[in-house]
Amino acid sequence: MSSKPWLYPAPTYRTLETYWDTDDDAPGPRCGHTLTAVAATKTHGPRLILFGGATAIEGGAASSAPGIRLAGVTNSVHSYDVLTRKWTRIKPAGEPPSPRAAHAAAAVGTMVVFQGGIGPAGHSTDDLYVLDMDKFKWHRVVVQGQGLGPRYGHVMDLVGQRYLVTVSGNDGKRVLSDSWALDTAQKPYAWAKLSPEGDRPSARMYATASARSDGMFLLCGGRDASGAPLSDAYGLLMHRNGQWEWTLAPGVSPSPRYQHAAVFVGARLHVTGGALRGGRAVEGEGAIAVLDTAAGVWLDRSGLVTSSRTSKGQNDYDPPLELMRRCRHAAASLGVRIYIYGGLKGDILLDDFLVAENSSFQSEVNSPVSTSEKSPSVPRAFHANTTFGVSPSSDGESEIPSSSGLSMDKNSMEKLRQASAAEAEAASAVWQAVQSQSSPPPEETSVSDDNSQIAETLSDGSDTEADVRLHPRAVVVAKEAVGNLGGMVRQLSLDQFENESRRMIPMNNDLSYPNKKFTRQKSPQGLHKKIISTLLRPRNWKPPANRKFFLDSYEVGELCYAAEQIFMQEQTVLQLKAPVKVFGDLHGQFGDLMRLFDEYGFPSAAGDITYIDYLFLGDYVDRGQHSLETITLLLALKIEYPDNVHLIRGNHEAADINALFGFRIECIERMGESDGIWAWTRFNQLFNYLPLAALIEKKIICMHGGIGRSINSVEQIEKLERPITMDAGSIILMDLLWSDPTENDGVEGLRPNARGPGLVTFGPDRVMDFCKRNKLQLIIRAHECVMDGFERFAQGQLITLFSATNYCGTANNAGAILVVGRGLVVVPKLIHPLPPPIQSPETSPERVIDDTWMQELNIQRPPTPTRGRPQPDLDRNSLAYI
């Protein structure tokens, strides 16, 4: 590795030509406004929302009075469509905020929240106003208790997709240094005054702040009480125990400044313009700067900044730098682009629109930074793997969990070596039923030569869309520590996962979608909402003390009916758009589902459902302690968010299987025999309607099991008609839900599967052929426990995903999800198993009861061994056996 870091200079800004229909649609000259990026919705592309500001000035060079005064303060709203490059003035319904400038704004999903500011009548109230871009309406949010009070010149942003954080400003009496947070997931809404630890920033106004995508809130510059510009920067983050902490950012700022603009792209904070003491503009190279929080350094267009540059330092006229001589402007970012609108240059109001692109080699929050070994002088909080909710270790060093921490003890190994006779017998019975019911026609097991040639021809064509690629790092939550520190989020290079990479041979190597809207199915008295409010508690869910389930059979029936109506309208192969969060097997381990929601976001308006879809790959029930909670919550979420939460079927969503492996027993024990059997039957009727696969951007196919011996095209899956039972299904359904990849990339073709007679494993050659025929780049499947929660196969063209940790109480495996971003970059995110409880059975009876129940169940029916571990000693030597 090079001894010097790979650092990329600040970008150059240029004027962007834009359009509008009428003069009223153009924002016109203004300053003291806000510019906020709003993500694409299902009806609109990405937009920039410009609000408020001053549209005129009084005084200046033409006036005998000294100085200038801002005038023409407005509350107009203008929307910029990034795709069409067109401005439109919008007039949402509802009561708008009063005219104001020097206010604060932040995006919350497809909404923009505004607070504070100053207008013709003085300070604006401290109310929160929300502009809902989906409903095209203004709302005033009722906030209870003591608020932060009227103020202007302050900063605000959304931290960790949950907390609105506001810092500093001026209340008309003094310059402030306080910080406040509002939990958007907790009603009634209330501002809480923070008492962060660490190096606290001094009182200031006209600073900037922006939240990094992983939750780091960065405060930059500003003007102190004496009117002096500031050059420092501070990061504010929240620890797992709820404590907030300030950390002084490293590096040397090119210039002190206030009334500037700053916005994050990845891990790079782009800072532009600003004023010095007396209102003089920041000039020279200091006018365009970047704080690279991954490397812990400041950069300008010339590269690394080692000393403050408050003067131009050169006589040559530099148009891009001259363009940025401004203050009171506004900035926003979308993708890799930074947009800037308006501002004040001397006594001239500006109406130009500027754009720049972050380096294509940008530092990303979730990317490795090619630097020398990180300098110990760089504070821990500003390394690239700092994420929202990180608790630093006491010595300040990274605590990186090694894959060796997932090693299995001898007893666990022995338990998993035991033959899974019951599961093999069940699989065999199902297979024999399928064989006797159907002999698949030739078109189900092969694709015609003509179709093959067409597919290959298409796949050879040029493709300008983004390619699917696996991110080089995985996000990891370490094994939970005892005490307040909790789990620590870190990032590991994929080559550090010994188990995950063992079975893959290393190698160098806009069609429209159906936009069908579902009518939300009403459940009696809001039954699905009752379920969500009871169960969706990522941080504080606790299992019931007596294991009694809170729904009766009537409510289960109503829930299943409402969900069933949605599944009946869906396609057998779902067509999804990125971004999507993909979950593997859960197997009734509801606590793991809550941990994944807590660590990486959860599907609710207070979580991230407005940003990203959720896809679950089956096996919701059996084996674990809380199958009822798992399946009922997922069904309730499907009813609440029918277009955003997606469920497909696993092999355990079948009565023949879940009658044996825990779900039926759990229903009877927790609901009573009569209600339990009825509920179990009703759930299985619903399972027959579940979709069977999903396509993401027509480039990634997701399924539960695999392609087996019979599946050569996506169309074969699409032709399967639902409702469908396992015994009435075909060999295609069996392969889709039961087949596995071979042991590693070196084992090609078809091989017998240790799960049972009639089942197969398929080699990397089958995967590559299937992807080529169908113009796919990746298969994501579940079905097998893997030690690191995810595992690559077929040179990375297939990933096995498993979300339940410590499977069956013995495997000691990690659980993972995959986040497929808009650019089709796939990021693994992991959690590790919880350690055994340190409390006595008397102080934690629920967990002891649950663990005992699961262990007793799975001792009687040992699970299929973890992938890559020794298989049962069964005779599977010949394909003739299949």
Tab-separated table of C-alpha atoms in Angstrom, residues 438-631:
chain	number	residue	atom	x	y	z
A	438	SER	CA	-46.731	-34.974	-12.068
A	439	SER	CA	-44.238	-35.842	-14.693
A	440	PRO	CA	-42.975	-32.506	-15.927
A	441	PRO	CA	-43.409	-31.733	-19.616
A	442	PRO	CA	-40.284	-30.993	-21.617
A	443	GLU	CA	-40.921	-27.244	-21.708
A	444	GLU	CA	-40.700	-27.100	-17.917
A	445	THR	CA	-37.276	-28.603	-17.746
A	446	SER	CA	-35.553	-27.057	-20.711
A	447	VAL	CA	-35.523	-23.938	-22.831
A	448	SER	CA	-35.760	-24.234	-26.594
A	449	ASP	CA	-32.708	-23.584	-28.703
A	450	ASP	CA	-34.398	-20.568	-30.272
A	451	ASN	CA	-35.029	-18.994	-26.910
A	452	SER	CA	-31.496	-19.745	-25.823
A	453	GLN	CA	-30.055	-18.048	-28.860
A	454	ILE	CA	-32.241	-14.993	-28.360
A	455	ALA	CA	-31.263	-14.720	-24.721
A	456	GLU	CA	-27.590	-15.045	-25.508
A	457	THR	CA	-27.811	-12.471	-28.275
A	458	LEU	CA	-29.480	-10.013	-25.954
A	459	SER	CA	-26.977	-10.593	-23.204
A	460	ASP	CA	-24.124	-9.818	-25.560
A	461	GLY	CA	-25.578	-6.415	-26.355
A	462	SER	CA	-24.329	-3.253	-24.755
A	463	ASP	CA	-25.933	-2.327	-21.467
A	464	THR	CA	-25.595	1.214	-20.245
A	465	GLU	CA	-27.376	0.608	-16.938
A	466	ALA	CA	-25.560	0.076	-13.662
A	467	ASP	CA	-23.979	-3.300	-13.070
A	468	VAL	CA	-24.610	-5.272	-9.920
A	469	ARG	CA	-21.581	-5.442	-7.645
A	470	LEU	CA	-20.937	-6.549	-4.106
A	471	HIS	CA	-19.550	-3.838	-1.868
A	472	PRO	CA	-15.948	-4.566	-0.769
A	473	ARG	CA	-16.893	-4.151	2.900
A	474	ALA	CA	-19.609	-5.552	5.126
A	475	VAL	CA	-21.181	-3.656	8.009
A	476	VAL	CA	-20.873	-5.668	11.223
A	477	VAL	CA	-22.440	-5.363	14.644
A	478	ALA	CA	-20.067	-7.098	17.045
A	479	LYS	CA	-21.164	-9.558	19.679
A	480	GLU	CA	-23.086	-7.605	22.270
A	481	ALA	CA	-20.944	-6.393	25.117
A	482	VAL	CA	-22.258	-6.501	28.649
A	483	GLY	CA	-23.225	-3.109	30.006
A	484	ASN	CA	-24.173	0.157	28.345
A	485	LEU	CA	-21.805	-0.009	25.372
A	486	GLY	CA	-23.928	-2.597	23.611
A	487	GLY	CA	-23.106	-3.732	20.077
A	488	MET	CA	-20.419	-1.903	18.176
A	489	VAL	CA	-20.777	-1.236	14.488
A	490	ARG	CA	-17.675	-1.813	12.406
A	491	GLN	CA	-16.845	-2.512	8.791
A	492	LEU	CA	-14.807	-5.455	7.592
A	493	SER	CA	-13.256	-6.120	4.235
A	494	LEU	CA	-14.866	-9.192	2.672
A	495	ASP	CA	-11.529	-10.988	2.633
A	496	GLN	CA	-11.617	-11.022	6.440
A	497	PHE	CA	-14.557	-13.444	6.443
A	498	GLU	CA	-12.781	-16.770	6.370
A	499	ASN	CA	-15.949	-18.862	6.254
A	500	GLU	CA	-17.738	-16.730	3.691
A	501	SER	CA	-14.984	-16.739	1.098
A	502	ARG	CA	-13.910	-20.357	1.521
A	503	ARG	CA	-16.206	-21.787	-1.120
A	504	MET	CA	-15.727	-19.270	-3.904
A	505	ILE	CA	-12.784	-19.413	-6.289
A	506	PRO	CA	-11.373	-15.840	-6.587
A	507	MET	CA	-11.479	-14.432	-10.100
A	508	ASN	CA	-10.828	-11.024	-11.665
A	509	ASN	CA	-13.242	-10.729	-13.426
A	510	ASP	CA	-34.994	1.080	-18.961
A	511	LEU	CA	-37.561	-1.302	-19.259
A	512	SER	CA	-40.675	-0.076	-17.486
A	513	TYR	CA	-42.028	-1.962	-14.492
A	514	PRO	CA	-45.608	-2.740	-13.605
A	515	ASN	CA	-46.597	0.025	-11.223
A	516	LYS	CA	-49.675	-1.659	-9.849
A	517	LYS	CA	-51.016	-0.057	-6.717
A	518	PHE	CA	-52.652	-2.190	-4.091
A	519	THR	CA	-55.606	-1.035	-2.096
A	520	ARG	CA	-54.716	-1.407	1.548
A	521	GLN	CA	-56.847	-4.182	2.993
A	522	LYS	CA	-58.790	-3.052	6.022
A	523	SER	CA	-58.589	-5.350	9.016
A	524	PRO	CA	-61.249	-5.196	11.753
A	525	GLN	CA	-60.725	-2.276	14.126
A	526	GLY	CA	-57.266	-1.740	12.667
A	527	LEU	CA	-56.089	-5.238	13.602
A	528	HIS	CA	-52.859	-4.960	11.610
A	529	LYS	CA	-52.084	-1.639	13.314
A	530	LYS	CA	-52.618	-3.285	16.692
A	531	ILE	CA	-50.132	-5.994	15.726
A	532	ILE	CA	-47.564	-3.474	14.527
A	533	SER	CA	-47.868	-1.329	17.660
A	534	THR	CA	-47.524	-4.430	19.841
A	535	LEU	CA	-44.671	-6.166	18.041
A	536	LEU	CA	-42.665	-3.576	16.078
A	537	ARG	CA	-40.479	-2.514	18.998
A	538	PRO	CA	-36.900	-2.903	17.784
A	539	ARG	CA	-35.324	-1.529	20.940
A	540	ASN	CA	-37.549	-2.788	23.710
A	541	TRP	CA	-39.469	-5.860	22.567
A	542	LYS	CA	-39.579	-8.580	25.198
A	543	PRO	CA	-41.033	-12.067	24.832
A	544	PRO	CA	-44.258	-12.689	26.761
A	545	ALA	CA	-43.579	-14.005	30.250
A	546	ASN	CA	-45.913	-16.999	29.929
A	547	ARG	CA	-45.439	-17.522	26.162
A	548	LYS	CA	-49.192	-16.956	25.628
A	549	PHE	CA	-49.852	-15.395	22.214
A	550	PHE	CA	-51.832	-12.157	22.201
A	551	LEU	CA	-54.101	-12.921	19.210
A	552	ASP	CA	-56.986	-15.396	19.107
A	553	SER	CA	-57.897	-17.604	16.161
A	554	TYR	CA	-60.555	-15.177	14.907
A	555	GLU	CA	-57.985	-12.389	14.683
A	556	VAL	CA	-55.518	-14.708	12.951
A	557	GLY	CA	-58.187	-15.536	10.397
A	558	GLU	CA	-58.949	-11.876	9.723
A	559	LEU	CA	-55.246	-11.060	9.408
A	560	CYS	CA	-54.670	-13.903	6.954
A	561	TYR	CA	-57.699	-12.919	4.881
A	562	ALA	CA	-56.558	-9.301	4.538
A	563	ALA	CA	-53.007	-10.337	3.569
A	564	GLU	CA	-54.273	-13.054	1.238
A	565	GLN	CA	-56.226	-10.526	-0.817
A	566	ILE	CA	-52.976	-8.660	-1.500
A	567	PHE	CA	-50.967	-11.785	-2.361
A	568	MET	CA	-53.698	-12.877	-4.782
A	569	GLN	CA	-53.197	-9.665	-6.784
A	570	GLU	CA	-49.404	-9.994	-6.932
A	571	GLN	CA	-47.402	-11.727	-9.621
A	572	THR	CA	-45.730	-15.056	-8.950
A	573	VAL	CA	-42.389	-13.335	-9.665
A	574	LEU	CA	-42.401	-9.872	-8.098
A	575	GLN	CA	-40.916	-6.977	-10.080
A	576	LEU	CA	-39.089	-4.658	-7.646
A	577	LYS	CA	-37.022	-1.502	-7.934
A	578	ALA	CA	-33.951	-0.706	-5.892
A	579	PRO	CA	-33.220	0.189	-3.178
A	580	VAL	CA	-34.282	-3.025	-1.438
A	581	LYS	CA	-33.317	-4.528	1.903
A	582	VAL	CA	-33.231	-8.357	1.594
A	583	PHE	CA	-33.679	-10.759	4.535
A	584	GLY	CA	-32.864	-14.476	4.596
A	585	ASP	CA	-34.265	-17.246	6.816
A	586	LEU	CA	-35.692	-16.021	10.141
A	587	HIS	CA	-37.096	-19.317	11.466
A	588	GLY	CA	-39.123	-17.821	14.266
A	589	GLN	CA	-36.149	-15.989	15.792
A	590	PHE	CA	-38.116	-12.791	16.305
A	591	GLY	CA	-35.463	-11.304	18.574
A	592	ASP	CA	-32.998	-11.375	15.666
A	593	LEU	CA	-35.528	-9.638	13.423
A	594	MET	CA	-35.880	-6.879	16.024
A	595	ARG	CA	-32.086	-6.556	16.323
A	596	LEU	CA	-31.738	-6.237	12.545
A	597	PHE	CA	-34.494	-3.611	12.519
A	598	ASP	CA	-32.829	-1.758	15.388
A	599	GLU	CA	-29.369	-1.757	13.852
A	600	TYR	CA	-30.196	-1.174	10.194
A	601	GLY	CA	-33.616	0.496	10.070
A	602	PHE	CA	-37.185	-0.734	10.333
A	603	PRO	CA	-40.285	-0.535	8.113
A	604	SER	CA	-42.322	2.329	9.480
A	605	ALA	CA	-42.907	5.985	8.730
A	606	ALA	CA	-40.562	6.706	11.636
A	607	GLY	CA	-38.031	4.274	10.185
A	608	ASP	CA	-36.917	4.006	6.561
A	609	ILE	CA	-39.932	2.637	4.680
A	610	THR	CA	-40.137	5.869	2.664
A	611	TYR	CA	-36.606	5.279	1.346
A	612	ILE	CA	-36.323	1.544	0.782
A	613	ASP	CA	-38.386	-1.605	0.175
A	614	TYR	CA	-38.169	-4.774	2.272
A	615	LEU	CA	-37.963	-8.276	0.783
A	616	PHE	CA	-38.137	-11.455	2.882
A	617	LEU	CA	-37.041	-14.741	1.305
A	618	GLY	CA	-39.162	-17.223	3.259
A	619	ASP	CA	-38.777	-19.670	6.159
A	620	TYR	CA	-40.506	-17.380	8.612
A	621	VAL	CA	-41.629	-20.260	10.849
A	622	ASP	CA	-40.280	-23.447	12.495
A	623	ARG	CA	-37.195	-24.135	14.606
A	624	GLY	CA	-37.234	-20.867	16.585
A	625	GLN	CA	-39.222	-19.774	19.614
A	626	HIS	CA	-41.454	-17.058	18.122
A	627	SER	CA	-42.785	-18.141	14.751
A	628	LEU	CA	-46.168	-16.611	15.582
A	629	GLU	CA	-44.711	-13.161	16.259
A	630	THR	CA	-42.549	-13.351	13.146
A	631	ILE	CA	-45.241	-14.285	10.641
